[in-house]
Amino acid sequence: MKTLSYCVILCACLISACQKAAIPPDQNVDAKITVQKSLTEYIIRKGNHYSDQTEYQLISTNAIRAKVKFDNSAIYTSKDAVNQGDVNKLVGFSDCGTNHHQNSARLGWSWNGKDVMLYAYAYVDSVRIIKTLGAVNLNESFSCSVSTKGSYYYFTMNNYSDSIPAHCVGYTGSRYKLFPYFGGDEIAPHDIRIALTEE
């Protein structure tokens, strides 16, 4: 009998809690939903090329959109002055079912002595193509994206965009994601931190 009483009381409490949690019928349920964006701080440790967060990850999307912020750790001087113009990598993906040194699209970056420069960076049938997108400020977030559609790769930085012809047309298979990478020829001279929120 006691067990039955406990069950009745428990059910009453659950029903009461559910009624209190219910959204009134005149409320717009959609307005209550917020999308949790994924913020990751990528750290490329001193003496390394790859970030701590680099992992093999297959993706089915044909676009990566993000907000990115570089801090003062993006300031560096290459040991060999010739390497200062080398393009580091930010984010992107392989393409055409091949290795990324055959076909891929990425956003790249470098420190030119006064600004962080952003680039469109692609391998098209094993030929590397780099185009300058423009400068971004340290400690300020900016929007960027890399995508493929039809026979082109598209790259955006804030309100600027550019494109590079792709090798394969209409590829619908899987791709693998490419993560922040320092180099070029040289390794990171100190810890480099990049805050990236995928959208």
PDB file of C-alpha atoms in Angstrom:
ATOM      1  CA  MET A   1       0.000   0.000   0.000  1.00  0.00           C
ATOM      2  CA  LYS A   2       2.863   2.344   0.876  1.00  0.00           C
ATOM      3  CA  THR A   3       4.471   1.603  -2.479  1.00  0.00           C
ATOM      4  CA  LEU A   4       1.268   2.539  -4.289  1.00  0.00           C
ATOM      5  CA  SER A   5       1.045   5.805  -2.316  1.00  0.00           C
ATOM      6  CA  TYR A   6       4.639   6.705  -3.234  1.00  0.00           C
ATOM      7  CA  CYS A   7       3.908   6.014  -6.931  1.00  0.00           C
ATOM      8  CA  VAL A   8       0.818   8.236  -6.861  1.00  0.00           C
ATOM      9  CA  ILE A   9       2.738  11.096  -5.195  1.00  0.00           C
ATOM     10  CA  LEU A  10       5.655  10.732  -7.649  1.00  0.00           C
ATOM     11  CA  CYS A  11       3.314  10.823 -10.663  1.00  0.00           C
ATOM     12  CA  ALA A  12       1.560  13.921  -9.303  1.00  0.00           C
ATOM     13  CA  CYS A  13       4.898  15.698  -8.873  1.00  0.00           C
ATOM     14  CA  LEU A  14       6.012  14.814 -12.413  1.00  0.00           C
ATOM     15  CA  ILE A  15       2.727  16.023 -13.935  1.00  0.00           C
ATOM     16  CA  SER A  16       2.965  19.269 -11.970  1.00  0.00           C
ATOM     17  CA  ALA A  17       6.580  19.848 -13.095  1.00  0.00           C
ATOM     18  CA  CYS A  18       5.668  19.205 -16.731  1.00  0.00           C
ATOM     19  CA  GLN A  19       2.758  21.649 -16.553  1.00  0.00           C
ATOM     20  CA  LYS A  20       4.992  24.380 -15.110  1.00  0.00           C
ATOM     21  CA  ALA A  21       7.608  23.811 -17.823  1.00  0.00           C
ATOM     22  CA  ALA A  22       5.108  23.942 -20.683  1.00  0.00           C
ATOM     23  CA  ILE A  23       5.311  26.949 -23.016  1.00  0.00           C
ATOM     24  CA  PRO A  24       2.032  28.917 -23.058  1.00  0.00           C
ATOM     25  CA  PRO A  25       0.095  28.436 -26.315  1.00  0.00           C
ATOM     26  CA  ASP A  26       0.471  32.096 -27.301  1.00  0.00           C
ATOM     27  CA  GLN A  27       4.286  31.905 -27.189  1.00  0.00           C
ATOM     28  CA  ASN A  28       6.289  31.452 -30.399  1.00  0.00           C
ATOM     29  CA  VAL A  29       8.268  28.263 -29.800  1.00  0.00           C
ATOM     30  CA  ASP A  30      10.721  28.985 -32.650  1.00  0.00           C
ATOM     31  CA  ALA A  31      11.724  32.259 -31.006  1.00  0.00           C
ATOM     32  CA  LYS A  32      12.963  30.301 -27.987  1.00  0.00           C
ATOM     33  CA  ILE A  33      15.397  28.164 -29.993  1.00  0.00           C
ATOM     34  CA  THR A  34      18.997  29.353 -30.162  1.00  0.00           C
ATOM     35  CA  VAL A  35      21.754  27.695 -32.149  1.00  0.00           C
ATOM     36  CA  GLN A  36      24.874  26.884 -30.131  1.00  0.00           C
ATOM     37  CA  LYS A  37      27.840  27.807 -32.313  1.00  0.00           C
ATOM     38  CA  SER A  38      31.018  25.832 -31.870  1.00  0.00           C
ATOM     39  CA  LEU A  39      33.983  27.983 -30.724  1.00  0.00           C
ATOM     40  CA  THR A  40      37.394  26.342 -30.860  1.00  0.00           C
ATOM     41  CA  GLU A  41      40.730  27.869 -29.952  1.00  0.00           C
ATOM     42  CA  TYR A  42      43.254  26.207 -32.223  1.00  0.00           C
ATOM     43  CA  ILE A  43      46.750  26.180 -30.735  1.00  0.00           C
ATOM     44  CA  ILE A  44      49.805  25.542 -32.897  1.00  0.00           C
ATOM     45  CA  ARG A  45      52.561  24.858 -30.391  1.00  0.00           C
ATOM     46  CA  LYS A  46      56.072  26.238 -30.714  1.00  0.00           C
ATOM     47  CA  GLY A  47      58.137  23.925 -32.911  1.00  0.00           C
ATOM     48  CA  ASN A  48      55.114  22.333 -34.631  1.00  0.00           C
ATOM     49  CA  HIS A  49      53.254  22.654 -37.917  1.00  0.00           C
ATOM     50  CA  TYR A  50      49.907  21.196 -36.818  1.00  0.00           C
ATOM     51  CA  SER A  51      47.471  22.524 -34.232  1.00  0.00           C
ATOM     52  CA  ASP A  52      46.662  20.493 -31.119  1.00  0.00           C
ATOM     53  CA  GLN A  53      43.119  20.056 -32.417  1.00  0.00           C
ATOM     54  CA  THR A  54      44.026  18.546 -35.794  1.00  0.00           C
ATOM     55  CA  GLU A  55      42.241  15.258 -36.446  1.00  0.00           C
ATOM     56  CA  TYR A  56      41.123  13.250 -39.453  1.00  0.00           C
ATOM     57  CA  GLN A  57      37.493  14.200 -39.998  1.00  0.00           C
ATOM     58  CA  LEU A  58      35.324  13.273 -42.962  1.00  0.00           C
ATOM     59  CA  ILE A  59      32.714  15.871 -43.892  1.00  0.00           C
ATOM     60  CA  SER A  60      29.786  15.766 -46.297  1.00  0.00           C
ATOM     61  CA  THR A  61      29.401  19.524 -46.691  1.00  0.00           C
ATOM     62  CA  ASN A  62      30.781  21.600 -49.584  1.00  0.00           C
ATOM     63  CA  ALA A  63      31.254  24.764 -47.485  1.00  0.00           C
ATOM     64  CA  ILE A  64      32.885  25.933 -44.263  1.00  0.00           C
ATOM     65  CA  ARG A  65      31.819  29.290 -42.833  1.00  0.00           C
ATOM     66  CA  ALA A  66      33.375  30.808 -39.742  1.00  0.00           C
ATOM     67  CA  LYS A  67      34.161  33.827 -37.629  1.00  0.00           C
ATOM     68  CA  VAL A  68      37.870  34.015 -36.878  1.00  0.00           C
ATOM     69  CA  LYS A  69      40.041  36.117 -34.592  1.00  0.00           C
ATOM     70  CA  PHE A  70      43.834  36.295 -34.549  1.00  0.00           C
ATOM     71  CA  ASP A  71      45.544  37.668 -31.451  1.00  0.00           C
ATOM     72  CA  ASN A  72      49.107  38.993 -31.052  1.00  0.00           C
ATOM     73  CA  SER A  73      50.476  35.458 -31.311  1.00  0.00           C
ATOM     74  CA  ALA A  74      49.959  35.783 -35.104  1.00  0.00           C
ATOM     75  CA  ILE A  75      52.950  38.154 -35.167  1.00  0.00           C
ATOM     76  CA  TYR A  76      56.105  36.291 -36.157  1.00  0.00           C
ATOM     77  CA  THR A  77      59.408  36.720 -37.963  1.00  0.00           C
ATOM     78  CA  SER A  78      60.687  33.849 -40.089  1.00  0.00           C
ATOM     79  CA  LYS A  79      64.266  32.670 -39.514  1.00  0.00           C
ATOM     80  CA  ASP A  80      64.828  32.912 -43.261  1.00  0.00           C
ATOM     81  CA  ALA A  81      63.428  36.193 -44.627  1.00  0.00           C
ATOM     82  CA  VAL A  82      62.432  34.407 -47.847  1.00  0.00           C
ATOM     83  CA  ASN A  83      59.904  32.359 -45.845  1.00  0.00           C
ATOM     84  CA  GLN A  84      58.054  35.377 -44.436  1.00  0.00           C
ATOM     85  CA  GLY A  85      55.775  35.313 -47.468  1.00  0.00           C
ATOM     86  CA  ASP A  86      54.884  31.623 -47.027  1.00  0.00           C
ATOM     87  CA  VAL A  87      51.163  31.030 -46.552  1.00  0.00           C
ATOM     88  CA  ASN A  88      50.007  29.316 -43.360  1.00  0.00           C
ATOM     89  CA  LYS A  89      46.699  27.475 -43.477  1.00  0.00           C
ATOM     90  CA  LEU A  90      43.487  28.335 -41.667  1.00  0.00           C
ATOM     91  CA  VAL A  91      40.671  25.943 -42.632  1.00  0.00           C
ATOM     92  CA  GLY A  92      39.314  24.115 -45.674  1.00  0.00           C
ATOM     93  CA  PHE A  93      38.749  20.693 -47.208  1.00  0.00           C
ATOM     94  CA  SER A  94      40.089  18.134 -49.660  1.00  0.00           C
ATOM     95  CA  ASP A  95      38.179  17.597 -52.903  1.00  0.00           C
ATOM     96  CA  CYS A  96      37.557  15.217 -55.822  1.00  0.00           C
ATOM     97  CA  GLY A  97      38.154  12.141 -53.656  1.00  0.00           C
ATOM     98  CA  THR A  98      41.911  12.798 -53.681  1.00  0.00           C
ATOM     99  CA  ASN A  99      44.705  13.809 -51.321  1.00  0.00           C
ATOM    100  CA  HIS A 100      44.612  17.534 -50.457  1.00  0.00           C
ATOM    101  CA  HIS A 101      47.913  18.150 -52.284  1.00  0.00           C
ATOM    102  CA  GLN A 102      46.104  17.070 -55.444  1.00  0.00           C
ATOM    103  CA  ASN A 103      42.784  18.864 -54.956  1.00  0.00           C
ATOM    104  CA  SER A 104      41.665  21.064 -52.069  1.00  0.00           C
ATOM    105  CA  ALA A 105      40.429  24.517 -51.114  1.00  0.00           C
ATOM    106  CA  ARG A 106      41.569  26.407 -48.026  1.00  0.00           C
ATOM    107  CA  LEU A 107      41.845  29.845 -46.548  1.00  0.00           C
ATOM    108  CA  GLY A 108      45.445  30.802 -45.816  1.00  0.00           C
ATOM    109  CA  TRP A 109      47.109  33.542 -43.775  1.00  0.00           C
ATOM    110  CA  SER A 110      50.464  35.158 -43.071  1.00  0.00           C
ATOM    111  CA  TRP A 111      51.960  38.037 -41.083  1.00  0.00           C
ATOM    112  CA  ASN A 112      53.508  40.618 -43.413  1.00  0.00           C
ATOM    113  CA  GLY A 113      55.090  42.810 -40.730  1.00  0.00           C
ATOM    114  CA  LYS A 114      52.061  45.001 -40.062  1.00  0.00           C
ATOM    115  CA  ASP A 115      48.910  42.987 -40.877  1.00  0.00           C
ATOM    116  CA  VAL A 116      47.519  39.490 -41.028  1.00  0.00           C
ATOM    117  CA  MET A 117      46.929  38.792 -44.709  1.00  0.00           C
ATOM    118  CA  LEU A 118      44.259  36.327 -45.800  1.00  0.00           C
ATOM    119  CA  TYR A 119      44.465  34.228 -48.973  1.00  0.00           C
ATOM    120  CA  ALA A 120      42.495  31.896 -51.193  1.00  0.00           C
ATOM    121  CA  TYR A 121      44.662  28.763 -51.295  1.00  0.00           C
ATOM    122  CA  ALA A 122      43.922  25.774 -53.520  1.00  0.00           C
ATOM    123  CA  TYR A 123      45.457  22.739 -55.151  1.00  0.00           C
ATOM    124  CA  VAL A 124      43.911  22.084 -58.566  1.00  0.00           C
ATOM    125  CA  ASP A 125      45.084  18.834 -60.180  1.00  0.00           C
ATOM    126  CA  SER A 126      48.278  19.099 -58.066  1.00  0.00           C
ATOM    127  CA  VAL A 127      48.934  22.731 -59.093  1.00  0.00           C
ATOM    128  CA  ARG A 128      48.982  25.196 -56.180  1.00  0.00           C
ATOM    129  CA  ILE A 129      47.100  28.474 -56.713  1.00  0.00           C
ATOM    130  CA  ILE A 130      47.191  31.359 -54.215  1.00  0.00           C
ATOM    131  CA  LYS A 131      45.249  34.625 -54.422  1.00  0.00           C
ATOM    132  CA  THR A 132      45.329  37.498 -51.920  1.00  0.00           C
ATOM    133  CA  LEU A 133      41.975  38.323 -50.289  1.00  0.00           C
ATOM    134  CA  GLY A 134      43.109  41.199 -48.066  1.00  0.00           C
ATOM    135  CA  ALA A 135      44.203  42.265 -44.575  1.00  0.00           C
ATOM    136  CA  VAL A 136      42.451  41.654 -41.244  1.00  0.00           C
ATOM    137  CA  ASN A 137      43.096  43.323 -37.899  1.00  0.00           C
ATOM    138  CA  LEU A 138      44.520  41.583 -34.869  1.00  0.00           C
ATOM    139  CA  ASN A 139      42.062  41.002 -31.997  1.00  0.00           C
ATOM    140  CA  GLU A 140      39.028  41.659 -34.225  1.00  0.00           C
ATOM    141  CA  SER A 141      36.654  38.961 -35.462  1.00  0.00           C
ATOM    142  CA  PHE A 142      36.011  38.675 -39.180  1.00  0.00           C
ATOM    143  CA  SER A 143      33.748  36.452 -41.262  1.00  0.00           C
ATOM    144  CA  CYS A 144      35.166  34.101 -43.876  1.00  0.00           C
ATOM    145  CA  SER A 145      34.205  31.064 -45.899  1.00  0.00           C
ATOM    146  CA  VAL A 146      35.492  28.520 -48.370  1.00  0.00           C
ATOM    147  CA  SER A 147      33.108  26.541 -50.557  1.00  0.00           C
ATOM    148  CA  THR A 148      32.764  24.723 -53.849  1.00  0.00           C
ATOM    149  CA  LYS A 149      29.910  24.799 -56.304  1.00  0.00           C
ATOM    150  CA  GLY A 150      29.870  23.635 -59.905  1.00  0.00           C
ATOM    151  CA  SER A 151      33.357  24.044 -61.315  1.00  0.00           C
ATOM    152  CA  TYR A 152      34.708  26.691 -58.881  1.00  0.00           C
ATOM    153  CA  TYR A 153      36.029  27.159 -55.369  1.00  0.00           C
ATOM    154  CA  TYR A 154      34.709  30.309 -53.697  1.00  0.00           C
ATOM    155  CA  PHE A 155      36.475  32.238 -50.940  1.00  0.00           C
ATOM    156  CA  THR A 156      35.101  35.144 -48.884  1.00  0.00           C
ATOM    157  CA  MET A 157      36.551  37.492 -46.289  1.00  0.00           C
ATOM    158  CA  ASN A 158      34.022  39.913 -44.822  1.00  0.00           C
ATOM    159  CA  ASN A 159      32.512  41.546 -47.934  1.00  0.00           C
ATOM    160  CA  TYR A 160      35.271  40.533 -50.361  1.00  0.00           C
ATOM    161  CA  SER A 161      35.111  37.369 -52.466  1.00  0.00           C
ATOM    162  CA  ASP A 162      37.175  35.582 -55.115  1.00  0.00           C
ATOM    163  CA  SER A 163      37.165  32.232 -56.896  1.00  0.00           C
ATOM    164  CA  ILE A 164      39.505  29.609 -58.332  1.00  0.00           C
ATOM    165  CA  PRO A 165      38.488  27.032 -60.970  1.00  0.00           C
ATOM    166  CA  ALA A 166      38.222  23.507 -59.517  1.00  0.00           C
ATOM    167  CA  HIS A 167      39.568  20.343 -61.161  1.00  0.00           C
ATOM    168  CA  CYS A 168      36.457  18.199 -60.724  1.00  0.00           C
ATOM    169  CA  VAL A 169      32.906  19.316 -61.492  1.00  0.00           C
ATOM    170  CA  GLY A 170      29.917  18.357 -59.359  1.00  0.00           C
ATOM    171  CA  TYR A 171      31.792  16.011 -57.013  1.00  0.00           C
ATOM    172  CA  THR A 172      29.339  14.667 -54.398  1.00  0.00           C
ATOM    173  CA  GLY A 173      31.519  12.259 -52.410  1.00  0.00           C
ATOM    174  CA  SER A 174      33.028  12.830 -48.985  1.00  0.00           C
ATOM    175  CA  ARG A 175      35.831  15.251 -48.240  1.00  0.00           C
ATOM    176  CA  TYR A 176      38.127  15.558 -45.257  1.00  0.00           C
ATOM    177  CA  LYS A 177      38.488  18.712 -43.224  1.00  0.00           C
ATOM    178  CA  LEU A 178      41.770  20.630 -43.149  1.00  0.00           C
ATOM    179  CA  PHE A 179      42.761  22.396 -39.939  1.00  0.00           C
ATOM    180  CA  PRO A 180      45.071  25.296 -39.006  1.00  0.00           C
ATOM    181  CA  TYR A 181      48.689  24.633 -39.957  1.00  0.00           C
ATOM    182  CA  PHE A 182      51.852  26.748 -39.698  1.00  0.00           C
ATOM    183  CA  GLY A 183      54.175  26.664 -42.729  1.00  0.00           C
ATOM    184  CA  GLY A 184      55.579  26.574 -45.316  1.00  0.00           C
ATOM    185  CA  ASP A 185      59.039  25.481 -44.657  1.00  0.00           C
ATOM    186  CA  GLU A 186      59.346  26.687 -41.077  1.00  0.00           C
ATOM    187  CA  ILE A 187      57.775  25.526 -37.840  1.00  0.00           C
ATOM    188  CA  ALA A 188      55.878  27.809 -35.443  1.00  0.00           C
ATOM    189  CA  PRO A 189      58.394  30.068 -33.644  1.00  0.00           C
ATOM    190  CA  HIS A 190      56.084  30.301 -30.602  1.00  0.00           C
ATOM    191  CA  ASP A 191      52.577  29.158 -29.601  1.00  0.00           C
ATOM    192  CA  ILE A 192      50.037  30.555 -32.069  1.00  0.00           C
ATOM    193  CA  ARG A 193      46.372  30.801 -31.053  1.00  0.00           C
ATOM    194  CA  ILE A 194      43.479  31.144 -33.482  1.00  0.00           C
ATOM    195  CA  ALA A 195      39.882  31.500 -32.265  1.00  0.00           C
ATOM    196  CA  LEU A 196      37.442  30.052 -34.785  1.00  0.00           C
ATOM    197  CA  THR A 197      33.658  29.796 -34.513  1.00  0.00           C
ATOM    198  CA  GLU A 198      32.082  27.702 -37.253  1.00  0.00           C
ATOM    199  CA  GLU A 199      28.681  28.901 -38.402  1.00  0.00           C
TER     200      GLU A 199
END
